[in-house]
Short mmCIF file of N, CA, C and O in Angstrom, two decimals:
data_model
loop_
_atom_site.label_atom_id
_atom_site.label_comp_id
_atom_site.label_asym_id
_atom_site.label_seq_id
_atom_site.Cartn_x
_atom_site.Cartn_y
_atom_site.Cartn_z
N MET A 872 -136.77 23.86 37.76
CA MET A 872 -135.26 23.99 37.67
C MET A 872 -134.54 23.40 39.14
O MET A 872 -135.11 23.89 40.08
N PRO A 873 -133.56 22.64 39.12
CA PRO A 873 -132.83 22.24 40.22
C PRO A 873 -132.43 23.47 40.95
O PRO A 873 -131.98 24.73 40.35
N LYS A 874 -132.20 23.50 42.61
CA LYS A 874 -131.89 24.55 43.17
C LYS A 874 -130.55 25.08 42.80
O LYS A 874 -130.32 26.32 42.83
N VAL A 875 -129.56 24.20 42.69
CA VAL A 875 -128.07 24.59 42.41
C VAL A 875 -128.22 25.41 40.97
O VAL A 875 -127.47 26.44 41.02
N SER A 876 -128.90 24.74 39.97
CA SER A 876 -129.03 25.71 38.67
C SER A 876 -129.55 27.10 38.99
O SER A 876 -128.95 28.04 38.65
N ASN A 877 -130.38 27.23 39.87
CA ASN A 877 -131.11 28.70 40.01
C ASN A 877 -130.28 29.32 40.83
O ASN A 877 -130.00 30.52 40.66
N LEU A 878 -129.44 28.79 41.88
CA LEU A 878 -128.51 29.51 42.55
C LEU A 878 -127.37 30.02 41.68
O LEU A 878 -126.94 31.09 41.61
N PHE A 879 -126.81 29.13 40.68
CA PHE A 879 -125.75 29.69 39.79
C PHE A 879 -126.24 30.68 38.88
O PHE A 879 -125.54 31.46 38.58
N PHE A 880 -127.42 30.65 38.20
CA PHE A 880 -127.96 31.63 37.48
C PHE A 880 -128.15 33.06 38.22
O PHE A 880 -127.92 34.01 37.79
N LYS A 881 -128.84 32.92 39.27
CA LYS A 881 -128.98 34.21 40.18
C LYS A 881 -127.44 34.68 40.56
O LYS A 881 -127.37 36.05 40.32
N THR A 882 -126.63 33.89 40.95
CA THR A 882 -125.15 34.51 41.17
C THR A 882 -124.50 35.14 40.04
O THR A 882 -123.68 35.89 40.11
N ALA A 883 -124.72 34.40 38.97
CA ALA A 883 -124.14 34.75 37.53
C ALA A 883 -124.63 36.12 37.43
O ALA A 883 -123.90 37.05 36.95
N VAL A 884 -125.79 36.42 37.49
CA VAL A 884 -126.46 37.80 37.27
C VAL A 884 -125.82 38.62 38.11
O VAL A 884 -125.58 40.02 37.79
N VAL A 885 -125.73 38.40 39.43
CA VAL A 885 -125.08 39.29 40.36
C VAL A 885 -123.56 39.59 39.69
O VAL A 885 -123.16 40.78 39.87
N TRP A 886 -122.69 38.62 39.36
CA TRP A 886 -121.43 38.89 38.89
C TRP A 886 -121.61 39.91 37.45
O TRP A 886 -120.72 40.60 37.36
N LEU A 887 -122.67 39.49 36.75
CA LEU A 887 -122.74 40.38 35.51
C LEU A 887 -122.90 41.78 36.16
O LEU A 887 -122.21 42.81 35.10
N ILE A 888 -123.59 42.17 36.88
CA ILE A 888 -123.98 43.63 37.25
C ILE A 888 -122.55 44.21 37.85
O ILE A 888 -122.22 45.22 37.59
N LEU A 889 -121.75 43.24 38.59
CA LEU A 889 -120.49 43.82 39.12
C LEU A 889 -119.64 43.94 38.14
O LEU A 889 -118.94 44.89 37.94
N GLY A 890 -119.46 43.03 36.88
CA GLY A 890 -118.49 43.23 35.90
C GLY A 890 -118.82 44.51 35.15
O GLY A 890 -117.99 45.14 34.53
N ILE A 891 -120.21 44.59 34.76
CA ILE A 891 -120.51 45.98 34.02
C ILE A 891 -120.38 47.20 34.77
O ILE A 891 -119.57 48.34 34.52
N GLY A 892 -120.57 47.06 36.18
CA GLY A 892 -119.94 48.32 36.93
C GLY A 892 -118.49 48.31 36.92
O GLY A 892 -117.97 49.68 36.98
N ALA A 893 -117.57 47.41 36.91
CA ALA A 893 -116.08 47.69 36.91
C ALA A 893 -115.72 48.19 35.35
O ALA A 893 -114.90 49.17 35.33
N GLY A 894 -116.64 47.71 34.41
CA GLY A 894 -116.36 48.46 33.05
C GLY A 894 -116.82 49.60 32.95
O GLY A 894 -116.09 50.50 32.31
N LEU A 895 -117.95 50.05 33.49
CA LEU A 895 -118.32 51.64 33.47
C LEU A 895 -117.32 52.23 34.36
O LEU A 895 -116.98 53.46 33.79
N GLN A 896 -116.56 51.85 35.50
CA GLN A 896 -115.67 52.63 36.07
C GLN A 896 -114.62 52.83 35.42
O GLN A 896 -114.03 54.17 35.47
N MET A 897 -114.14 51.88 34.72
CA MET A 897 -112.83 52.13 33.82
C MET A 897 -113.00 53.05 32.70
O MET A 897 -112.42 54.07 32.42
N ALA A 898 -114.47 52.80 32.00
CA ALA A 898 -114.52 53.79 31.01
C ALA A 898 -114.80 55.45 31.50
O ALA A 898 -114.24 56.37 30.88
N ILE A 899 -115.59 55.67 32.69
CA ILE A 899 -115.71 56.69 32.91
C ILE A 899 -114.26 57.46 33.67
O ILE A 899 -114.12 58.75 33.20
N SER A 900 -113.49 56.69 34.05
CA SER A 900 -112.27 57.10 34.55
C SER A 900 -111.16 57.45 33.68
O SER A 900 -110.12 58.03 33.84
N GLY A 901 -111.16 56.60 32.48
CA GLY A 901 -110.28 56.53 31.56
C GLY A 901 -108.92 55.59 31.93
O GLY A 901 -108.17 55.65 31.11
N ASP A 902 -109.04 55.02 33.03
CA ASP A 902 -108.10 54.09 33.63
C ASP A 902 -108.42 52.75 33.45
O ASP A 902 -109.43 52.17 33.99
N HIS A 903 -107.84 52.21 32.39
CA HIS A 903 -108.18 50.64 32.10
C HIS A 903 -107.22 49.78 32.56
O HIS A 903 -107.07 48.65 32.16
N GLY A 904 -106.61 50.01 33.72
CA GLY A 904 -105.58 49.25 34.46
C GLY A 904 -106.17 47.87 35.12
O GLY A 904 -105.32 47.06 35.38
N SER A 905 -107.32 48.02 35.37
CA SER A 905 -107.89 46.64 36.17
C SER A 905 -108.72 46.00 35.17
O SER A 905 -109.68 45.03 35.49
N PHE A 906 -108.48 46.08 33.81
CA PHE A 906 -109.15 45.29 32.76
C PHE A 906 -109.03 43.83 33.03
O PHE A 906 -110.12 43.09 32.76
N PRO A 907 -108.06 43.24 33.51
CA PRO A 907 -107.78 41.83 33.97
C PRO A 907 -108.84 41.39 34.96
O PRO A 907 -109.65 40.21 34.74
N ALA A 908 -109.05 42.13 35.92
CA ALA A 908 -110.08 41.89 37.14
C ALA A 908 -111.50 42.04 36.30
O ALA A 908 -112.25 41.03 36.71
N HIS A 909 -111.66 42.93 35.52
CA HIS A 909 -113.02 43.07 34.95
C HIS A 909 -113.34 41.86 33.84
O HIS A 909 -114.57 41.30 34.13
N ALA A 910 -112.44 41.31 33.31
CA ALA A 910 -112.43 40.03 32.32
C ALA A 910 -112.70 39.08 33.30
O ALA A 910 -113.45 37.89 32.93
N HIS A 911 -112.07 38.85 34.46
CA HIS A 911 -112.21 37.63 35.50
C HIS A 911 -113.71 37.66 35.96
O HIS A 911 -114.30 36.65 36.12
N ILE A 912 -114.05 38.96 36.41
CA ILE A 912 -115.46 39.05 36.81
C ILE A 912 -116.42 38.45 35.88
O ILE A 912 -117.29 37.66 36.15
N ASN A 913 -116.33 38.74 34.49
CA ASN A 913 -117.31 38.65 33.75
C ASN A 913 -117.12 37.18 33.06
O ASN A 913 -118.19 36.30 33.16
N LEU A 914 -116.03 36.52 33.01
CA LEU A 914 -115.86 35.34 32.27
C LEU A 914 -116.00 34.11 33.48
O LEU A 914 -116.71 33.28 33.38
N LEU A 915 -115.39 34.19 34.64
CA LEU A 915 -115.61 33.50 35.71
C LEU A 915 -116.87 33.47 36.45
O LEU A 915 -117.45 32.84 36.92
N GLY A 916 -117.22 34.77 36.87
CA GLY A 916 -118.30 35.01 37.46
C GLY A 916 -119.81 34.97 36.60
O GLY A 916 -120.76 34.17 37.02
N TRP A 917 -119.80 35.71 35.55
CA TRP A 917 -120.83 35.65 34.75
C TRP A 917 -121.09 34.54 33.94
O TRP A 917 -122.04 33.73 34.03
N VAL A 918 -120.16 34.33 32.90
CA VAL A 918 -120.16 33.32 31.87
C VAL A 918 -120.13 32.00 32.56
O VAL A 918 -120.99 31.06 32.22
N THR A 919 -119.22 31.59 33.17
CA THR A 919 -118.96 30.11 33.73
C THR A 919 -119.93 29.87 34.79
O THR A 919 -120.48 28.57 34.71
N SER A 920 -120.30 30.82 35.58
CA SER A 920 -121.49 30.50 36.61
C SER A 920 -122.75 30.30 35.94
O SER A 920 -123.50 29.05 36.17
N ALA A 921 -123.09 30.77 34.58
CA ALA A 921 -124.24 30.62 34.02
C ALA A 921 -123.96 29.20 33.23
O ALA A 921 -125.11 28.41 33.16
N ILE A 922 -122.85 28.91 32.71
CA ILE A 922 -122.74 27.66 32.14
C ILE A 922 -122.86 26.49 33.19
O ILE A 922 -123.55 25.34 32.94
N PHE A 923 -122.32 26.71 34.27
CA PHE A 923 -122.73 25.54 35.43
C PHE A 923 -124.01 25.53 35.75
O PHE A 923 -124.69 24.16 35.70
N GLY A 924 -124.95 26.50 35.80
CA GLY A 924 -126.17 26.41 36.03
C GLY A 924 -127.00 25.79 34.65
O GLY A 924 -127.80 25.03 35.08
N GLY A 925 -126.52 25.97 33.46
CA GLY A 925 -127.04 25.37 32.43
C GLY A 925 -126.79 23.90 32.52
O GLY A 925 -127.85 23.08 32.24
N TYR A 926 -125.68 23.42 32.93
CA TYR A 926 -125.38 22.01 32.94
C TYR A 926 -126.12 21.48 33.89
O TYR A 926 -126.77 20.24 33.76
N TYR A 927 -126.17 21.92 35.21
CA TYR A 927 -127.17 21.31 36.23
C TYR A 927 -128.63 21.32 35.74
O TYR A 927 -129.32 20.36 36.10
N ALA A 928 -129.18 22.32 35.28
CA ALA A 928 -130.47 22.32 34.71
C ALA A 928 -130.85 21.17 33.72
O ALA A 928 -131.75 20.53 33.67
N LEU A 929 -129.61 20.61 32.86
CA LEU A 929 -129.85 19.73 31.81
C LEU A 929 -129.46 18.41 32.36
O LEU A 929 -129.86 17.50 31.69
N ASN A 930 -128.93 18.18 33.84
CA ASN A 930 -128.69 17.01 34.41
C ASN A 930 -129.18 17.03 35.80
O ASN A 930 -128.45 17.20 36.52
N PRO A 931 -130.46 17.07 35.89
CA PRO A 931 -131.12 17.31 37.18
C PRO A 931 -130.82 16.07 38.23
O PRO A 931 -130.47 16.49 39.47
N ALA A 932 -130.50 14.89 37.70
CA ALA A 932 -130.14 13.96 38.62
C ALA A 932 -128.74 14.43 39.51
O ALA A 932 -128.53 14.11 40.53
N LYS A 933 -127.76 14.88 38.61
CA LYS A 933 -126.43 15.16 39.24
C LYS A 933 -126.69 16.61 40.08
O LYS A 933 -125.98 16.77 40.92
N ALA A 934 -127.64 17.43 39.56
CA ALA A 934 -127.70 18.60 40.42
C ALA A 934 -128.32 18.24 41.77
O ALA A 934 -128.28 18.90 42.67
N GLU A 935 -128.96 17.15 42.08
CA GLU A 935 -129.48 16.83 43.35
C GLU A 935 -128.59 16.18 44.15
O GLU A 935 -128.60 16.10 45.36
N ARG A 936 -127.44 15.99 43.56
CA ARG A 936 -126.30 15.52 44.60
C ARG A 936 -125.66 16.49 45.45
O ARG A 936 -125.54 17.54 44.94
N LYS A 937 -125.36 16.02 46.66
CA LYS A 937 -124.67 17.10 47.43
C LYS A 937 -123.31 17.58 47.08
O LYS A 937 -123.23 18.85 47.21
N ILE A 938 -122.69 16.85 46.33
CA ILE A 938 -121.30 17.50 45.58
C ILE A 938 -121.76 18.83 44.70
O ILE A 938 -120.93 19.57 44.59
N ALA A 939 -122.85 18.79 44.14
CA ALA A 939 -123.33 20.04 43.33
C ALA A 939 -123.44 21.26 44.00
O ALA A 939 -122.74 22.19 43.75
N MET A 940 -123.82 21.09 45.26
CA MET A 940 -123.84 22.17 46.29
C MET A 940 -122.61 22.56 46.77
O MET A 940 -122.22 23.76 47.04
N ILE A 941 -121.75 21.52 47.05
CA ILE A 941 -120.58 21.83 47.40
C ILE A 941 -119.73 22.70 46.38
O ILE A 941 -119.02 23.42 46.62
N HIS A 942 -119.79 22.13 45.07
CA HIS A 942 -119.17 22.85 43.97
C HIS A 942 -119.69 24.54 43.88
O HIS A 942 -118.95 25.23 43.67
N TYR A 943 -120.97 24.75 44.09
CA TYR A 943 -121.48 25.97 44.11
C TYR A 943 -120.80 26.72 45.18
O TYR A 943 -120.48 28.03 45.22
N GLY A 944 -121.01 26.34 46.55
CA GLY A 944 -120.37 27.08 47.46
C GLY A 944 -119.03 27.25 47.33
O GLY A 944 -118.53 28.57 47.74
N LEU A 945 -118.04 26.33 47.02
CA LEU A 945 -116.85 26.59 47.02
C LEU A 945 -116.17 27.47 45.72
O LEU A 945 -115.31 28.35 45.95
N TYR A 946 -117.05 27.39 44.69
CA TYR A 946 -116.82 28.24 43.60
C TYR A 946 -116.93 29.64 43.97
O TYR A 946 -116.15 30.53 43.76
N ASN A 947 -118.06 29.86 44.51
CA ASN A 947 -118.41 31.07 44.86
C ASN A 947 -117.58 31.89 46.06
O ASN A 947 -117.12 33.03 45.97
N VAL A 948 -117.45 30.96 47.14
CA VAL A 948 -116.35 31.59 48.03
C VAL A 948 -115.07 32.10 47.40
O VAL A 948 -114.58 32.82 47.78
N GLY A 949 -114.52 31.15 46.59
CA GLY A 949 -113.30 31.51 45.89
C GLY A 949 -113.59 32.69 45.08
O GLY A 949 -112.46 33.56 45.08
N LEU A 950 -114.39 32.84 44.23
CA LEU A 950 -114.47 34.08 43.48
C LEU A 950 -114.84 35.45 44.46
O LEU A 950 -113.94 36.41 44.21
N VAL A 951 -115.66 35.32 45.60
CA VAL A 951 -115.60 36.52 46.46
C VAL A 951 -114.21 36.77 47.10
O VAL A 951 -113.93 37.76 47.33
N ILE A 952 -113.61 35.79 47.24
CA ILE A 952 -112.12 36.10 47.82
C ILE A 952 -111.08 36.60 46.76
O ILE A 952 -110.44 37.70 46.97
N MET A 953 -111.29 36.04 45.57
CA MET A 953 -110.16 36.35 44.60
C MET A 953 -110.47 37.55 43.87
O MET A 953 -109.42 38.37 43.55
N LEU A 954 -111.72 37.76 43.29
CA LEU A 954 -112.12 39.00 42.56
C LEU A 954 -111.99 40.18 43.17
O LEU A 954 -111.34 41.08 42.34
N PRO A 955 -112.56 40.66 44.17
CA PRO A 955 -112.25 42.09 44.86
C PRO A 955 -110.61 42.23 45.11
O PRO A 955 -110.25 43.24 44.88
N ALA A 956 -110.00 41.22 45.64
CA ALA A 956 -108.64 41.31 45.68
C ALA A 956 -107.80 41.63 44.45
O ALA A 956 -106.99 42.46 44.28
N LEU A 957 -108.20 40.79 43.36
CA LEU A 957 -107.51 41.13 41.92
C LEU A 957 -107.67 42.34 41.68
O LEU A 957 -106.87 43.18 41.18
N TYR A 958 -109.08 43.00 41.65
CA TYR A 958 -109.34 44.12 41.28
C TYR A 958 -108.54 45.35 42.11
O TYR A 958 -107.98 46.23 41.67
N LEU A 959 -108.62 45.21 43.55
CA LEU A 959 -107.83 46.20 44.11
C LEU A 959 -106.31 46.06 44.01
O LEU A 959 -105.67 47.25 44.00
N MET A 960 -105.77 44.94 43.93
CA MET A 960 -104.34 44.73 43.25
C MET A 960 -103.99 45.53 42.25
O MET A 960 -103.02 46.43 42.20
N LEU A 961 -105.02 45.35 41.24
CA LEU A 961 -104.77 45.99 39.91
C LEU A 961 -105.14 47.76 39.93
O LEU A 961 -104.39 48.19 39.28
N HIS A 962 -106.21 48.00 40.29
CA HIS A 962 -106.77 49.26 40.50
C HIS A 962 -106.10 50.04 41.50
O HIS A 962 -105.83 51.19 41.14
N GLY A 963 -105.97 49.55 42.67
CA GLY A 963 -105.43 50.40 43.89
C GLY A 963 -103.99 50.29 43.94
O GLY A 963 -103.22 50.63 44.83
N GLY A 964 -103.23 49.23 43.32
CA GLY A 964 -101.72 49.06 43.33
C GLY A 964 -101.69 48.23 45.00
O GLY A 964 -100.36 48.50 45.20
N TYR A 965 -102.58 47.54 45.51
CA TYR A 965 -102.13 46.97 46.56
C TYR A 965 -101.43 45.50 46.26
O TYR A 965 -102.26 44.42 46.18
N SER A 966 -100.20 45.51 45.97
CA SER A 966 -99.48 44.27 45.59
C SER A 966 -99.46 43.13 46.73
O SER A 966 -99.29 42.06 46.44
N ALA A 967 -99.73 43.63 47.97
CA ALA A 967 -99.76 42.82 48.98
C ALA A 967 -101.07 41.99 49.06
O ALA A 967 -101.04 40.86 49.82
N LEU A 968 -101.80 42.14 48.21
CA LEU A 968 -103.15 41.40 47.90
C LEU A 968 -102.90 39.98 47.16
O LEU A 968 -103.80 39.12 47.01
N GLU A 969 -101.78 39.88 46.57
CA GLU A 969 -101.40 38.77 45.79
C GLU A 969 -101.62 37.59 46.51
O GLU A 969 -102.26 36.48 45.60
N PRO A 970 -101.21 37.22 47.55
CA PRO A 970 -101.54 36.03 48.18
C PRO A 970 -102.93 35.64 48.45
O PRO A 970 -103.51 34.48 48.45
N VAL A 971 -103.72 36.81 48.61
CA VAL A 971 -105.38 36.52 48.65
C VAL A 971 -105.87 35.99 47.30
O VAL A 971 -106.59 35.07 47.43
N VAL A 972 -105.34 36.74 46.19
CA VAL A 972 -105.73 36.35 44.93
C VAL A 972 -105.45 34.81 44.85
O VAL A 972 -106.19 34.11 44.09
N ALA A 973 -104.20 34.50 44.98
CA ALA A 973 -103.97 33.22 44.78
C ALA A 973 -104.58 32.09 45.66
O ALA A 973 -105.06 31.16 45.16
N ALA A 974 -105.07 32.58 46.92
CA ALA A 974 -105.68 31.57 47.87
C ALA A 974 -107.34 31.46 47.01
O ALA A 974 -107.60 30.28 47.03
N GLY A 975 -107.78 32.44 46.50
CA GLY A 975 -109.12 32.27 46.15
C GLY A 975 -109.00 31.99 44.78
O GLY A 975 -109.85 30.69 44.25
N SER A 976 -107.95 31.83 43.99
CA SER A 976 -107.69 31.28 42.55
C SER A 976 -107.66 29.63 43.08
O SER A 976 -108.04 28.77 42.25
N LEU A 977 -107.11 29.09 44.12
CA LEU A 977 -106.79 27.71 44.36
C LEU A 977 -108.22 27.20 44.72
O LEU A 977 -108.48 26.07 44.39
N MET A 978 -109.16 28.06 45.41
CA MET A 978 -110.36 27.64 45.71
C MET A 978 -111.36 27.53 44.63
O MET A 978 -111.92 26.22 44.17
N VAL A 979 -111.12 28.24 43.44
CA VAL A 979 -111.97 28.20 42.10
C VAL A 979 -111.51 27.03 41.29
O VAL A 979 -112.25 26.21 40.70
N ALA A 980 -110.23 26.98 41.64
CA ALA A 980 -109.28 25.73 40.74
C ALA A 980 -109.98 24.34 41.34
O ALA A 980 -110.25 23.34 40.45
N THR A 981 -110.14 24.29 42.58
CA THR A 981 -110.61 22.99 43.19
C THR A 981 -111.98 22.83 42.85
O THR A 981 -112.40 21.71 42.53
N ALA A 982 -113.01 23.78 42.92
CA ALA A 982 -114.25 23.76 42.45
C ALA A 982 -114.48 23.49 41.25
O ALA A 982 -115.36 22.61 40.68
N VAL A 983 -113.59 23.87 40.18
CA VAL A 983 -113.54 23.26 38.78
C VAL A 983 -113.30 22.00 38.64
O VAL A 983 -114.05 21.24 37.96
N LEU A 984 -112.40 21.43 39.45
CA LEU A 984 -112.11 20.05 39.50
C LEU A 984 -113.31 19.19 40.13
O LEU A 984 -113.50 18.15 39.56
N ILE A 985 -113.78 19.77 41.00
CA ILE A 985 -114.98 19.05 41.62
C ILE A 985 -116.27 19.07 40.27
O ILE A 985 -116.73 18.15 40.33
N PHE A 986 -116.43 20.07 39.60
CA PHE A 986 -117.22 20.11 38.60
C PHE A 986 -116.86 19.21 37.61
O PHE A 986 -117.69 18.29 37.04
N ALA A 987 -115.65 18.86 37.29
CA ALA A 987 -115.02 17.88 36.30
C ALA A 987 -115.43 16.60 36.97
O ALA A 987 -115.97 15.74 36.08
N PHE A 988 -115.24 16.21 37.98
CA PHE A 988 -115.92 14.96 38.68
C PHE A 988 -117.23 14.83 38.66
O PHE A 988 -117.53 13.65 38.13
N VAL A 989 -118.02 15.69 38.73
CA VAL A 989 -119.53 15.55 38.59
C VAL A 989 -119.86 15.15 36.99
O VAL A 989 -120.60 14.59 36.92
N VAL A 990 -119.16 15.98 36.21
CA VAL A 990 -119.44 15.72 34.81
C VAL A 990 -119.06 14.34 34.44
O VAL A 990 -119.87 13.87 33.58
N PHE A 991 -117.95 13.80 34.92
CA PHE A 991 -117.47 12.43 34.32
C PHE A 991 -117.92 11.37 35.33
O PHE A 991 -117.69 10.20 34.77
N SER A 992 -118.58 11.56 36.48
CA SER A 992 -119.10 10.85 37.17
C SER A 992 -120.61 10.21 36.73
O SER A 992 -121.18 10.88 35.76
N SER A 993 -121.03 8.90 37.15
CA SER A 993 -122.11 8.28 37.04
C SER A 993 -123.37 9.21 37.80
O SER A 993 -123.13 9.90 38.79
N THR A 994 -124.36 9.11 37.12
CA THR A 994 -125.63 9.65 37.91
C THR A 994 -126.21 8.89 38.87
O THR A 994 -127.02 9.29 39.60
N SER A 995 -125.89 7.39 39.05
CA SER A 995 -126.54 6.63 39.72
C SER A 995 -125.89 6.61 41.32
O SER A 995 -124.97 7.15 41.70
N VAL A 996 -127.08 6.59 42.02
CA VAL A 996 -126.63 6.95 43.54
C VAL A 996 -126.59 5.63 44.21
O VAL A 996 -127.67 4.83 44.14
N ARG A 997 -125.49 5.16 44.86
CA ARG A 997 -125.44 4.01 45.71
C ARG A 997 -125.75 3.98 47.14
O ARG A 997 -125.38 5.06 47.86
N SER A 998 -126.49 3.05 47.48
CA SER A 998 -126.88 3.20 49.18
C SER A 998 -125.82 2.49 49.95
O SER A 998 -124.94 1.88 49.21
N VAL A 999 -125.85 2.40 51.12
CA VAL A 999 -124.83 1.61 51.90
C VAL A 999 -124.52 0.44 51.60
O VAL A 999 -123.74 -0.20 51.45
N SER A 1000 -125.54 -0.47 51.25
CA SER A 1000 -125.71 -1.84 50.96
C SER A 1000 -125.08 -1.82 49.44
O SER A 1000 -125.02 -3.07 49.24
N GLY A 1001 -124.99 -0.87 48.82
CA GLY A 1001 -124.32 -0.94 47.38
C GLY A 1001 -125.37 -1.42 46.29
O GLY A 1001 -124.96 -1.29 45.15
N LEU A 1002 -126.50 -1.33 46.72
CA LEU A 1002 -127.66 -1.35 45.78
C LEU A 1002 -128.29 -0.08 45.52
O LEU A 1002 -128.49 0.83 46.22
N SER A 1003 -128.52 0.12 43.96
CA SER A 1003 -129.17 1.46 43.77
C SER A 1003 -130.68 1.48 44.23
O SER A 1003 -131.14 0.43 44.44
N PRO A 1004 -131.30 2.61 44.44
CA PRO A 1004 -132.82 2.47 44.92
C PRO A 1004 -133.72 1.68 43.89
O PRO A 1004 -134.52 1.19 44.28
N ALA A 1005 -133.37 1.71 42.49
CA ALA A 1005 -133.83 0.86 41.68
C ALA A 1005 -133.89 -0.49 41.71
O ALA A 1005 -135.01 -1.31 41.21
N THR A 1006 -132.77 -1.12 42.26
CA THR A 1006 -132.59 -2.50 42.48
C THR A 1006 -132.98 -3.17 43.71
O THR A 1006 -133.01 -4.20 43.77
N ARG A 1007 -133.54 -2.45 44.82
CA ARG A 1007 -134.01 -2.83 45.86
C ARG A 1007 -135.38 -3.41 46.01
O ARG A 1007 -136.16 -3.14 45.17
#
């Protein structure tokens, strides 16, 4: 399995554990005010990361490109910024964190655009001379 796929799957499992923890906290406390953060942790963290990992596993040539690792890094840095801030904003009432949520969201959105580029781009790699390795 390509390295980026493995990283996305492992990170997805971490997000799943955090999402379940947030859900349990809401259930135990009876306070469901942070359910949007819980949903974002599960959908962006767990589900979307697993889908990214599956895509790269099915497209190993694209997974080996440097941009795939940039996608992984930017996406997860964005989530690490956005999701705790969103949780604290909703659960703790820290409305001052809204700009932090916005900054993380913009990073996540940029990473999704990078993924779109990966999906729609060719798998061939060009050398400096313009010839692919197969044609040299």
